[in-house]
Short mmCIF file of C-alpha atoms and ligand atoms in Angstrom, two decimals:
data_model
loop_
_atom_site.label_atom_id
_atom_site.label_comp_id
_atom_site.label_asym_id
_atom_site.label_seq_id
_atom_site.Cartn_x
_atom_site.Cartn_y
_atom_site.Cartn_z
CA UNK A 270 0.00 0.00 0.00
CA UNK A 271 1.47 3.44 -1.32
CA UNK A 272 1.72 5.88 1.87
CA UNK A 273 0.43 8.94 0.08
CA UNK A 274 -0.31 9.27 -3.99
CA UNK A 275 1.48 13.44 -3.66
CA UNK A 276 3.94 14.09 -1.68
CA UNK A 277 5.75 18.03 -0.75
CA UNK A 278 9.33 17.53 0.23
CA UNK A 279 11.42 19.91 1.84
CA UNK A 280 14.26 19.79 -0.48
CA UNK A 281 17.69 21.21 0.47
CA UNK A 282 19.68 20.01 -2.56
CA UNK A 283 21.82 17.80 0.28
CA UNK A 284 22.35 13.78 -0.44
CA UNK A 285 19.76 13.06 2.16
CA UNK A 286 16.50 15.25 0.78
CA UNK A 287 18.17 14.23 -3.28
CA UNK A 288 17.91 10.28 -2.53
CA UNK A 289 14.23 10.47 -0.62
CA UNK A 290 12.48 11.78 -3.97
CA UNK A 291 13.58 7.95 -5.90
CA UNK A 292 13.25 6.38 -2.01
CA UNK A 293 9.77 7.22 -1.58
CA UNK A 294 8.45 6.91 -5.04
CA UNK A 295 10.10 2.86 -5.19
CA UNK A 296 10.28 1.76 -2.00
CA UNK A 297 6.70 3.81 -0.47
CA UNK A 298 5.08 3.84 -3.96
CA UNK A 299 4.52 7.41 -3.77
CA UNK A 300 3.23 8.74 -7.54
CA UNK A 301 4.70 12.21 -7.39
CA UNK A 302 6.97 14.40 -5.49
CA UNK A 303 6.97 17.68 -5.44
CA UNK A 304 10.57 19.21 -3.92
CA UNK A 305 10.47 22.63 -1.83
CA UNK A 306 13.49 24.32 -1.48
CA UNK A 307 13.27 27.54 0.51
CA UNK A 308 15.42 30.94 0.56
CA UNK A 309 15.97 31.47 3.84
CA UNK A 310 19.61 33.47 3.34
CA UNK A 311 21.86 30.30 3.04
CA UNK A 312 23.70 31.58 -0.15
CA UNK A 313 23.22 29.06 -2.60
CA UNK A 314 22.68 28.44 -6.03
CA UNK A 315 18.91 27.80 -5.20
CA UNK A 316 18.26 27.69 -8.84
CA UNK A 317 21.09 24.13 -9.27
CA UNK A 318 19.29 22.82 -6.15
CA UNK A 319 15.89 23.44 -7.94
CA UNK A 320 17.29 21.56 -11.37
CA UNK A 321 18.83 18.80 -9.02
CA UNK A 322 15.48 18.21 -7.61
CA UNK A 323 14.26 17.67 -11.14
CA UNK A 324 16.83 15.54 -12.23
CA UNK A 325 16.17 13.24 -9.23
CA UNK A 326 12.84 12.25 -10.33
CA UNK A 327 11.03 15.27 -8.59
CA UNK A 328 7.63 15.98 -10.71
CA UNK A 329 7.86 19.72 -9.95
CA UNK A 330 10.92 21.63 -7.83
CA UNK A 331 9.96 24.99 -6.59
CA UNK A 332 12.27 27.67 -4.59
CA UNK A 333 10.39 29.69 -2.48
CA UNK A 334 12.13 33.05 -0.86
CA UNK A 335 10.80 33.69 2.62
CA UNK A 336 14.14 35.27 3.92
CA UNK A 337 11.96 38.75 4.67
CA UNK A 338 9.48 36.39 6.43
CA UNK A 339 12.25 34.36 8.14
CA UNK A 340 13.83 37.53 9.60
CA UNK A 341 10.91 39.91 10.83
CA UNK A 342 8.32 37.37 11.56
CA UNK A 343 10.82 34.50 13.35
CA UNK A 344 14.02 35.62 13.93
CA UNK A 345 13.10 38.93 15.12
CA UNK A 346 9.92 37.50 17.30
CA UNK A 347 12.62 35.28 18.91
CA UNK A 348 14.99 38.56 19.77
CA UNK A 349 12.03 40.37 21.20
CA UNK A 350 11.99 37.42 23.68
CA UNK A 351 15.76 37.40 24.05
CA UNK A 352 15.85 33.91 22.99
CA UNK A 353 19.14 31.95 23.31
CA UNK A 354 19.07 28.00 24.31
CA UNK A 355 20.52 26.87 27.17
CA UNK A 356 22.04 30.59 27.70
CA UNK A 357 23.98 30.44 24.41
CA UNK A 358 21.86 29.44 20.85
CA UNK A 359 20.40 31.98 19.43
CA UNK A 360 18.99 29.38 17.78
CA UNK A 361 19.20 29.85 14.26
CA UNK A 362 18.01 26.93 12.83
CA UNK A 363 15.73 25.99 15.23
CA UNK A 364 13.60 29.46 13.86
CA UNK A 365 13.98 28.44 10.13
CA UNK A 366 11.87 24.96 10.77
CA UNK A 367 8.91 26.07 11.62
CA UNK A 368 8.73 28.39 8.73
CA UNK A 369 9.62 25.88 6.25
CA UNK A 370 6.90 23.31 7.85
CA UNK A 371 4.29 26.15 7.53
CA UNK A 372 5.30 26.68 3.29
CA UNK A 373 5.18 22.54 3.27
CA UNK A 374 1.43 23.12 4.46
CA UNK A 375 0.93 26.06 2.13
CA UNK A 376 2.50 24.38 -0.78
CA UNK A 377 0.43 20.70 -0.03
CA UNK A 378 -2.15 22.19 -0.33
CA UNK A 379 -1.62 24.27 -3.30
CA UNK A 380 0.01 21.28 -5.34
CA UNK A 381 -3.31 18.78 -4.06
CA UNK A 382 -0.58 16.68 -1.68
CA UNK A 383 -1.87 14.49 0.94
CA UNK A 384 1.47 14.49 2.47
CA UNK A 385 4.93 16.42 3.39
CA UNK A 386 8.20 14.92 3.46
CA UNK A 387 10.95 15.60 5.28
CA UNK A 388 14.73 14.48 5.38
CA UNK A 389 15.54 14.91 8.58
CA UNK A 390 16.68 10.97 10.76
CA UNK A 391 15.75 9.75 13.80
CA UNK A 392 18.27 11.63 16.33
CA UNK A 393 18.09 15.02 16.31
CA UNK A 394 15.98 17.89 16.87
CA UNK A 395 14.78 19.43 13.53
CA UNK A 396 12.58 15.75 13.26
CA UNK A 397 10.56 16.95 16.19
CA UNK A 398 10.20 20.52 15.12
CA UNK A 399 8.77 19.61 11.93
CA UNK A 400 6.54 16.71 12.82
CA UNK A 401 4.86 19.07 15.42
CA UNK A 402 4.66 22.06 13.50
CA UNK A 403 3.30 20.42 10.80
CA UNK A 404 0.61 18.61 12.94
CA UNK A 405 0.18 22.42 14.66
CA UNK A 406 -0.71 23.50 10.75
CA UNK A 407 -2.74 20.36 9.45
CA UNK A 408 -2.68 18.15 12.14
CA UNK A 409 -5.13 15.42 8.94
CA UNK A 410 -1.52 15.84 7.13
CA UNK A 411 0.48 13.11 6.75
CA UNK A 412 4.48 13.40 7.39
CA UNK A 413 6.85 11.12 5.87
CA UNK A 414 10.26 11.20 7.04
CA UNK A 415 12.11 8.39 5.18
CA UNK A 416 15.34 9.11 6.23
CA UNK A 417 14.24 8.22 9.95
CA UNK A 418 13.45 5.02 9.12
CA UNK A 419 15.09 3.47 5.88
CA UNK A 420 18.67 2.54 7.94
CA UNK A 421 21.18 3.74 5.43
CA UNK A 422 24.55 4.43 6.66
CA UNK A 423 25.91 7.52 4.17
CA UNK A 424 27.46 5.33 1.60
CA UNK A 425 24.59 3.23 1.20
CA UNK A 426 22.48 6.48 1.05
CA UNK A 427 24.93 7.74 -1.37
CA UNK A 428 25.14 4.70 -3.66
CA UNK A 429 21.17 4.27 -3.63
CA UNK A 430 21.07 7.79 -4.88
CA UNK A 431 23.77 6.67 -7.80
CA UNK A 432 21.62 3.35 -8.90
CA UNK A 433 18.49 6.16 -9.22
CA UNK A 434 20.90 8.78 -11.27
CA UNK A 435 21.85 11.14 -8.40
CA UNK A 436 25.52 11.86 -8.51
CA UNK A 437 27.74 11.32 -5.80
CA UNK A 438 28.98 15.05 -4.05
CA UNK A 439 31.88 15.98 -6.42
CA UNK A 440 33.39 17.87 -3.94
CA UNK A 441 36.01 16.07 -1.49
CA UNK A 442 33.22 15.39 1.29
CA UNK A 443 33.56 17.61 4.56
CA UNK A 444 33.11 15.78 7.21
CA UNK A 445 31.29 18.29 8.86
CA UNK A 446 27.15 19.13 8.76
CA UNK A 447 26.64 22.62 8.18
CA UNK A 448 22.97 24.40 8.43
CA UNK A 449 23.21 27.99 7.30
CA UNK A 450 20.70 30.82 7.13
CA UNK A 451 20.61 34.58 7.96
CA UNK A 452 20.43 34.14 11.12
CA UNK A 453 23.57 31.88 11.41
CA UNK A 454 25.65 28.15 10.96
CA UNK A 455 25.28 25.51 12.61
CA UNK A 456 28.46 23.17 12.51
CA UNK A 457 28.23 19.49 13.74
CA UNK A 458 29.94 16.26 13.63
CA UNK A 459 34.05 15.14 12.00
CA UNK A 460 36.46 16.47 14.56
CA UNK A 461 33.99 18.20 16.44
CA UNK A 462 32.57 15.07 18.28
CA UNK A 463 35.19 15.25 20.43
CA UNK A 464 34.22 17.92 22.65
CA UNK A 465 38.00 18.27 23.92
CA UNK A 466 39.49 19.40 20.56
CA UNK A 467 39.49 23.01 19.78
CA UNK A 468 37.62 23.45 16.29
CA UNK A 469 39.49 24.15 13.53
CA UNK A 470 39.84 27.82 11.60
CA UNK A 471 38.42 25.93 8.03
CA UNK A 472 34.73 25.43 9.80
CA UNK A 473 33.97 29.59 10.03
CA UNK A 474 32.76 31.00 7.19
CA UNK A 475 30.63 34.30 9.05
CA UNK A 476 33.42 35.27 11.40
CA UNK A 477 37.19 36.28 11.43
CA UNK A 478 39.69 34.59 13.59
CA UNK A 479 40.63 36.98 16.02
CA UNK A 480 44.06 37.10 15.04
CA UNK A 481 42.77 38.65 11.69
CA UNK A 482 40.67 41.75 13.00
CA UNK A 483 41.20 45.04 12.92
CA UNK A 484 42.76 46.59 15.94
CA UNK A 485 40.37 49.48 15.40
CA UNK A 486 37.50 49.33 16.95
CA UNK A 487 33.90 49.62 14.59
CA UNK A 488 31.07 51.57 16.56
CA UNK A 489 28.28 50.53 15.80
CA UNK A 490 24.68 52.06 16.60
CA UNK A 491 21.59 50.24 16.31
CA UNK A 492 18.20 51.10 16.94
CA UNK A 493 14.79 49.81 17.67
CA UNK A 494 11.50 50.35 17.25
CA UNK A 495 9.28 48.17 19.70
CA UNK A 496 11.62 45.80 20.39
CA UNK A 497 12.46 45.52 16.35
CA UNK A 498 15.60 46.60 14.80
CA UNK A 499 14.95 48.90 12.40
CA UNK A 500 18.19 51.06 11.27
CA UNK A 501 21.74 51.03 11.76
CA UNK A 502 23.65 53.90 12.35
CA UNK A 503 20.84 56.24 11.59
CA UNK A 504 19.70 54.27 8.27
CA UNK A 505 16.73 52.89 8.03
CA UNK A 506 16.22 49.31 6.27
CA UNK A 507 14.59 46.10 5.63
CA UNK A 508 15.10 43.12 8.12
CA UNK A 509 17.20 40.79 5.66
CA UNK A 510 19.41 43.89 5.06
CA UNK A 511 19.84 44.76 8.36
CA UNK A 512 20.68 41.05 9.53
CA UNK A 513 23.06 41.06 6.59
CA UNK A 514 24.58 44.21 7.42
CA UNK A 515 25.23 43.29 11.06
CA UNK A 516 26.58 39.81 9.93
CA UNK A 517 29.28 41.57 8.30
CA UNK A 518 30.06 44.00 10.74
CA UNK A 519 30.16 41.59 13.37
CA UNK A 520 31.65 39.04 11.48
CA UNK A 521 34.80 40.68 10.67
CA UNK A 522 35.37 41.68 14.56
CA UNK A 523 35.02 37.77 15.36
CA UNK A 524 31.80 38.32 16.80
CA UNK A 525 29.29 35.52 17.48
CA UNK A 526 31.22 32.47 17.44
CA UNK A 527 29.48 29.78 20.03
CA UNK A 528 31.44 26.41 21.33
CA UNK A 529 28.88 24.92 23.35
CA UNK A 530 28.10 21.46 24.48
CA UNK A 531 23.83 21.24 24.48
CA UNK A 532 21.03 19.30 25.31
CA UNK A 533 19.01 17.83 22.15
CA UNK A 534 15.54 17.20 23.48
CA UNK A 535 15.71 13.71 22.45
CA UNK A 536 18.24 12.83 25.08
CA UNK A 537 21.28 13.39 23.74
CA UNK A 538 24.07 15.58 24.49
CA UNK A 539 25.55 16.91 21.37
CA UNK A 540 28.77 19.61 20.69
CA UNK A 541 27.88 22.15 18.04
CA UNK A 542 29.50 25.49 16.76
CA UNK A 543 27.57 28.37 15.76
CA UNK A 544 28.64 31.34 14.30
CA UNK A 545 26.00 34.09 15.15
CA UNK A 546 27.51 37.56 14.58
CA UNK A 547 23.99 39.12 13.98
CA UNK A 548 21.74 37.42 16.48
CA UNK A 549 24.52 37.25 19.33
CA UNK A 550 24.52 41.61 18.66
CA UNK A 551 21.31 41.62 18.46
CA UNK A 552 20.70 40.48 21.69
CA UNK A 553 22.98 42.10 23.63
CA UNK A 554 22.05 45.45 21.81
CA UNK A 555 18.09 44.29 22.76
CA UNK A 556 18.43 43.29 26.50
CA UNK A 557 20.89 47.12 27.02
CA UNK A 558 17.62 48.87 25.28
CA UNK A 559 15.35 46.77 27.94
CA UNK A 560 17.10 47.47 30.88
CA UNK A 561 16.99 50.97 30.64
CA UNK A 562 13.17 51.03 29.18
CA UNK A 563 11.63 48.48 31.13
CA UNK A 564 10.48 48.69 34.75
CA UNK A 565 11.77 46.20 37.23
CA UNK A 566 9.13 43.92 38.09
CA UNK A 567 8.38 43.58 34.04
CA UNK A 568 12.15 43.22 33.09
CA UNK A 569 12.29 40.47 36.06
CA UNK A 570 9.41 38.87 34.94
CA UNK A 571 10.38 38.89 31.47
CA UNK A 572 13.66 37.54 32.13
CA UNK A 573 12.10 34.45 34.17
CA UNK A 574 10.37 33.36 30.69
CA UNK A 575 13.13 33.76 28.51
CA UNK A 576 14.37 30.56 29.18
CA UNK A 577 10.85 28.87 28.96
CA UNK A 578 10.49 30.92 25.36
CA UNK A 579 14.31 29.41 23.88
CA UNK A 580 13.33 25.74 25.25
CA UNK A 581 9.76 25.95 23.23
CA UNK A 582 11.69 27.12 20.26
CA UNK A 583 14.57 24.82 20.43
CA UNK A 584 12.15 21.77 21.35
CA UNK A 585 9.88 22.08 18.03
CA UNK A 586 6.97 24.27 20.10
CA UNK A 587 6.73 27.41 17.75
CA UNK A 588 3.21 27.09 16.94
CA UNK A 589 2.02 26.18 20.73
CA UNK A 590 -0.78 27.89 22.68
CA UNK A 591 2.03 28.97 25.25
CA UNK A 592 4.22 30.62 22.91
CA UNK A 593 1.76 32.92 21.59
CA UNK A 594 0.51 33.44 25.22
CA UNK A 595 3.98 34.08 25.87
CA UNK A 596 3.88 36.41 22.63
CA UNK A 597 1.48 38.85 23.53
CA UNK A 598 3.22 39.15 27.35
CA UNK A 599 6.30 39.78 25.34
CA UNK A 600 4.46 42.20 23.00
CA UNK A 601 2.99 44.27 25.86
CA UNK A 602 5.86 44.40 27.44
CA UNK A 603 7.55 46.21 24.25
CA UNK A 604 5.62 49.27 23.54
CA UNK A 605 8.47 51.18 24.93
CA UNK A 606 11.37 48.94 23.74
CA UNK A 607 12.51 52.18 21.04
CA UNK A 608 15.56 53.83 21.45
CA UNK A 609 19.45 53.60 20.00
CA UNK A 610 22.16 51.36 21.52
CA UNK A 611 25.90 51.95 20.22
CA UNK A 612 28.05 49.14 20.72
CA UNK A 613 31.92 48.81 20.14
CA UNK A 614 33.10 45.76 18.29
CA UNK A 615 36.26 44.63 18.26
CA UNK A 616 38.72 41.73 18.84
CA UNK A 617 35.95 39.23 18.91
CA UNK A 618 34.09 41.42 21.77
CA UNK A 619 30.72 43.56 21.29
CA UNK A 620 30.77 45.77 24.49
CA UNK A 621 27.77 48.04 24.69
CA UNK A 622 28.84 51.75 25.55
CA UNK A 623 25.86 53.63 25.17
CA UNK A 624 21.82 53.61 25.11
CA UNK A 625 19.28 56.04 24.56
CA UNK A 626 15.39 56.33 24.37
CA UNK A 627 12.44 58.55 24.26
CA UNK A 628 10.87 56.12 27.08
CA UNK A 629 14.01 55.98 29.15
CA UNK A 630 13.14 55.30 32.89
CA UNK A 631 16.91 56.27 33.53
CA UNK A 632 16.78 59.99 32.67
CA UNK A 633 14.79 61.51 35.23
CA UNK A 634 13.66 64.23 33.10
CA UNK A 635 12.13 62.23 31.02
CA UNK A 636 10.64 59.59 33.14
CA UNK A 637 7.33 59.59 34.67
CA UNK A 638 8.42 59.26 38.28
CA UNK A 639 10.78 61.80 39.57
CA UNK A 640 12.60 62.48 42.75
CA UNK A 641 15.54 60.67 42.25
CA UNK A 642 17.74 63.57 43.00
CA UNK A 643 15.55 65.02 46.35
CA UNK A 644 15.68 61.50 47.71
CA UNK A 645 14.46 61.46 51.37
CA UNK A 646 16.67 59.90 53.36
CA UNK A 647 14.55 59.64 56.39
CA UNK A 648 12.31 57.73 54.07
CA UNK A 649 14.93 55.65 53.34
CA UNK A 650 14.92 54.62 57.29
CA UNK A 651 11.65 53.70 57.25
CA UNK A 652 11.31 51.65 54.07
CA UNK A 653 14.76 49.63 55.35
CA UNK A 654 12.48 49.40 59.28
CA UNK A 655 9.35 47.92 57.05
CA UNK A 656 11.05 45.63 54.65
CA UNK A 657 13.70 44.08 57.00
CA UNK A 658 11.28 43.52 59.67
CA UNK A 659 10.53 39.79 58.84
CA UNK A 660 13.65 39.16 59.16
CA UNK A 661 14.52 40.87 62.32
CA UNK A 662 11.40 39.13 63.83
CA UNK A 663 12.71 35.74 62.71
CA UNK A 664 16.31 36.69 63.44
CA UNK A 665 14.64 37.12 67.04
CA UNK A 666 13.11 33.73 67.95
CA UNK A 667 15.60 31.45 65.18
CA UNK A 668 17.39 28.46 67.30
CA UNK A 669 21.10 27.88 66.41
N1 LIG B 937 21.82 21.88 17.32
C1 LIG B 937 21.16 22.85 16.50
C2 LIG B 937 19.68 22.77 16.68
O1 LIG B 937 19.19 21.76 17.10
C3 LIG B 937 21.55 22.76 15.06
C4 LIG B 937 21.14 21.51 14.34
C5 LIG B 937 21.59 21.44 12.91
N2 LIG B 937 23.02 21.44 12.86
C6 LIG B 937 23.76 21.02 11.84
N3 LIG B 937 25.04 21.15 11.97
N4 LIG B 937 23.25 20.53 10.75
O2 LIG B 937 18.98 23.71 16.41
#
């Protein structure tokens, strides 16, 4: 029995996503595939990948660009919230799965599909992320993830995609995975396994080793609009230009490179690099504009959830009733997230140095409360008297 007659395939142009178009039309008796390849920033040739999706039996190949959709509607939702996994990931590709699962679900249905297909296996993350999103969009879709289940080692994989015409990478394989997009790369596996060994120089491709920066610093000012980055130095521009900017800028101070061991949410502990010279500036230029436009309470708050918000993202939960909950917190909360924050980059560092907004609470000219300067000390006293005496009462009666 076929699994599905149409099938929508998020097609990369990789080995893995090239073989599963002749995989599940012989071995799942799929009719047609239709491969999706999406534009989220990753630099390729998206019009090759597009032919090599043709030539490997696909009915129809389609790119789709969806980097301005990537960047203000995922990557920059994500910054409002802080987001960074486990402390660190600004989690670059976690953002870019849920978008492609949601043009999967646009494109099914366009095409008349009864399923999606995905190439992801069984042991990592981006599995999870689409299955659920997808069931969060169509949850009467069908998902077929061959690669989970068909048990080919990579030259198996790779000669199965030779007996069905797909040629073998020309290139001298890396033996690194790479996943790339605006936001950042993601660099797993070779040499990298071992979490002891320092990575090597050849895996960066966004960032300068810090031996070759400038000495000179590069001030940079960056400013916001509602929690939204929305110009750099004083020029307005779109969000893929202004990620694109900043990943230059960044990049050649050797800012944003991540060496962190994490938590996949299937169990597993895994060492990845990232290279992240936008988000990781974007974030520390976003939390400086918060802490001087926020009020206490909300900023504490707001910092509490963070951690919640990165864990729903990294663990496939983009389209859950708690994020968007979480969403319109984070929303409120950024009315008055609009102001300029300069930062200094050099030598692999981004230091902020400066901040400025029309909704400061700093400035007390500005702000709504006053009396920071005619502070009464007296009431001082008796504020210190009220909200110590718990503890001088229990200080009182404790026993050693
Ligand atoms: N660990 C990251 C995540 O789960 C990246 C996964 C993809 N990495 C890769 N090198 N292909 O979001």
């Amino acid at each position: 029995m076929a699994r599905a007659k149409k099938v929508v395939l998020a097609y990369s142009g990789g080995v893995d996503t090239s073989v599963c178009i002749p995989y599940l039309m012989n071995e799942w008796g799929v009719e047609q595939v239709v491969a999706l390849a999406v534009d989220l920033g990753q630099g390729e040739d998206l019009e090759a990948v597009r032919q090599k999706g043709l030539r490997s039996g696909a009915v129809q190949a389609i790119v789709q660009d969806a980097r301005e959709e990537f960047v203000a509607d995922y990557a920059f939702t994500a910054l409002r919230a802080n987001a960074l996994y486990e402390g660190r990931y600004p989690l670059a590709t976690a953002l870019a799965r849920p978008l492609i699962a949601r043009l999967l679900v646009q494109c099914a249905k366009a095409v008349g599909a009864d399923a999606v297909a995905h190439g992801c296996t069984g042991k990592g993350n981006d599995q999870v992320r689409f299955d659920v999103s997808i069931a969060a969009l169509n949850p009467r879709l069908k998902v077929l993830a061959p690669a989970r289940e068909w048990g080919m080692s990579r030259e198996e994989t790779i000669a199965y995609g030779e007996r069905h015409g797909i040629p073998a990478p020309v290139t001298k394989k890396s033996p690194y995975s790479f996943d790339f997009n605006l936001l950042g790369r993601s660099i797993e596996c070779g040499s990298l396994e071992d979490p002891w060994l320092e990575p090597p120089e050849e895996i960066y491709a966004m960032t300068r080793a810090i031996h070759d920066t400038p000495a000179e610093p590069t001030y940079v000012e960056i400013e916001f609009d509602r929690g939204v980055p929305v110009a750099i130095d004083g020029k307005g521009m779109d969000a893929v230009r202004l990620v694109t900017e900043l990943n230059r800028l960044a990049g050649d101070h050797g800012v944003g490179r991540i060496d962190m061991v994490e938590n996949r949410l299937v169990g597993i502990k895994s060492r990845e690099i990232y290279e992240c010279p936008a988000g990781v500036l974007l974030i520390l230029a976003h939390q400086a504009l918060e802490a001087l436009t926020l009020p206490r309470e909300v900023s504490s708050y707001k910092r509490g959830m963070e951690d919640t918000y990165a864990q729903m993202v990294y663990n496939g939960l983009w389209y859950s009733p708690l994020r968007g909950a979480l969403d319109s917190f984070i929303d409120f909360t950024q009315r008055t997230v609009t102001g300029t924050v300069r930062v200094r980059l050099q030598r692999g560092n981004a230091v902020v140095v400066g901040r400025k907004s029309p909704y400061s609470l700093y400035d007390a000219d500005l702000a709504t409360y006053s009396g920071g300067d005619a502070f009464d000390h007296r009431a001082a006293e008796g504020f210190i008297y009220v909200w110590g005496l718990p503890t001088r009462v229990w200080a009182q009666v404790k026993r050693s």
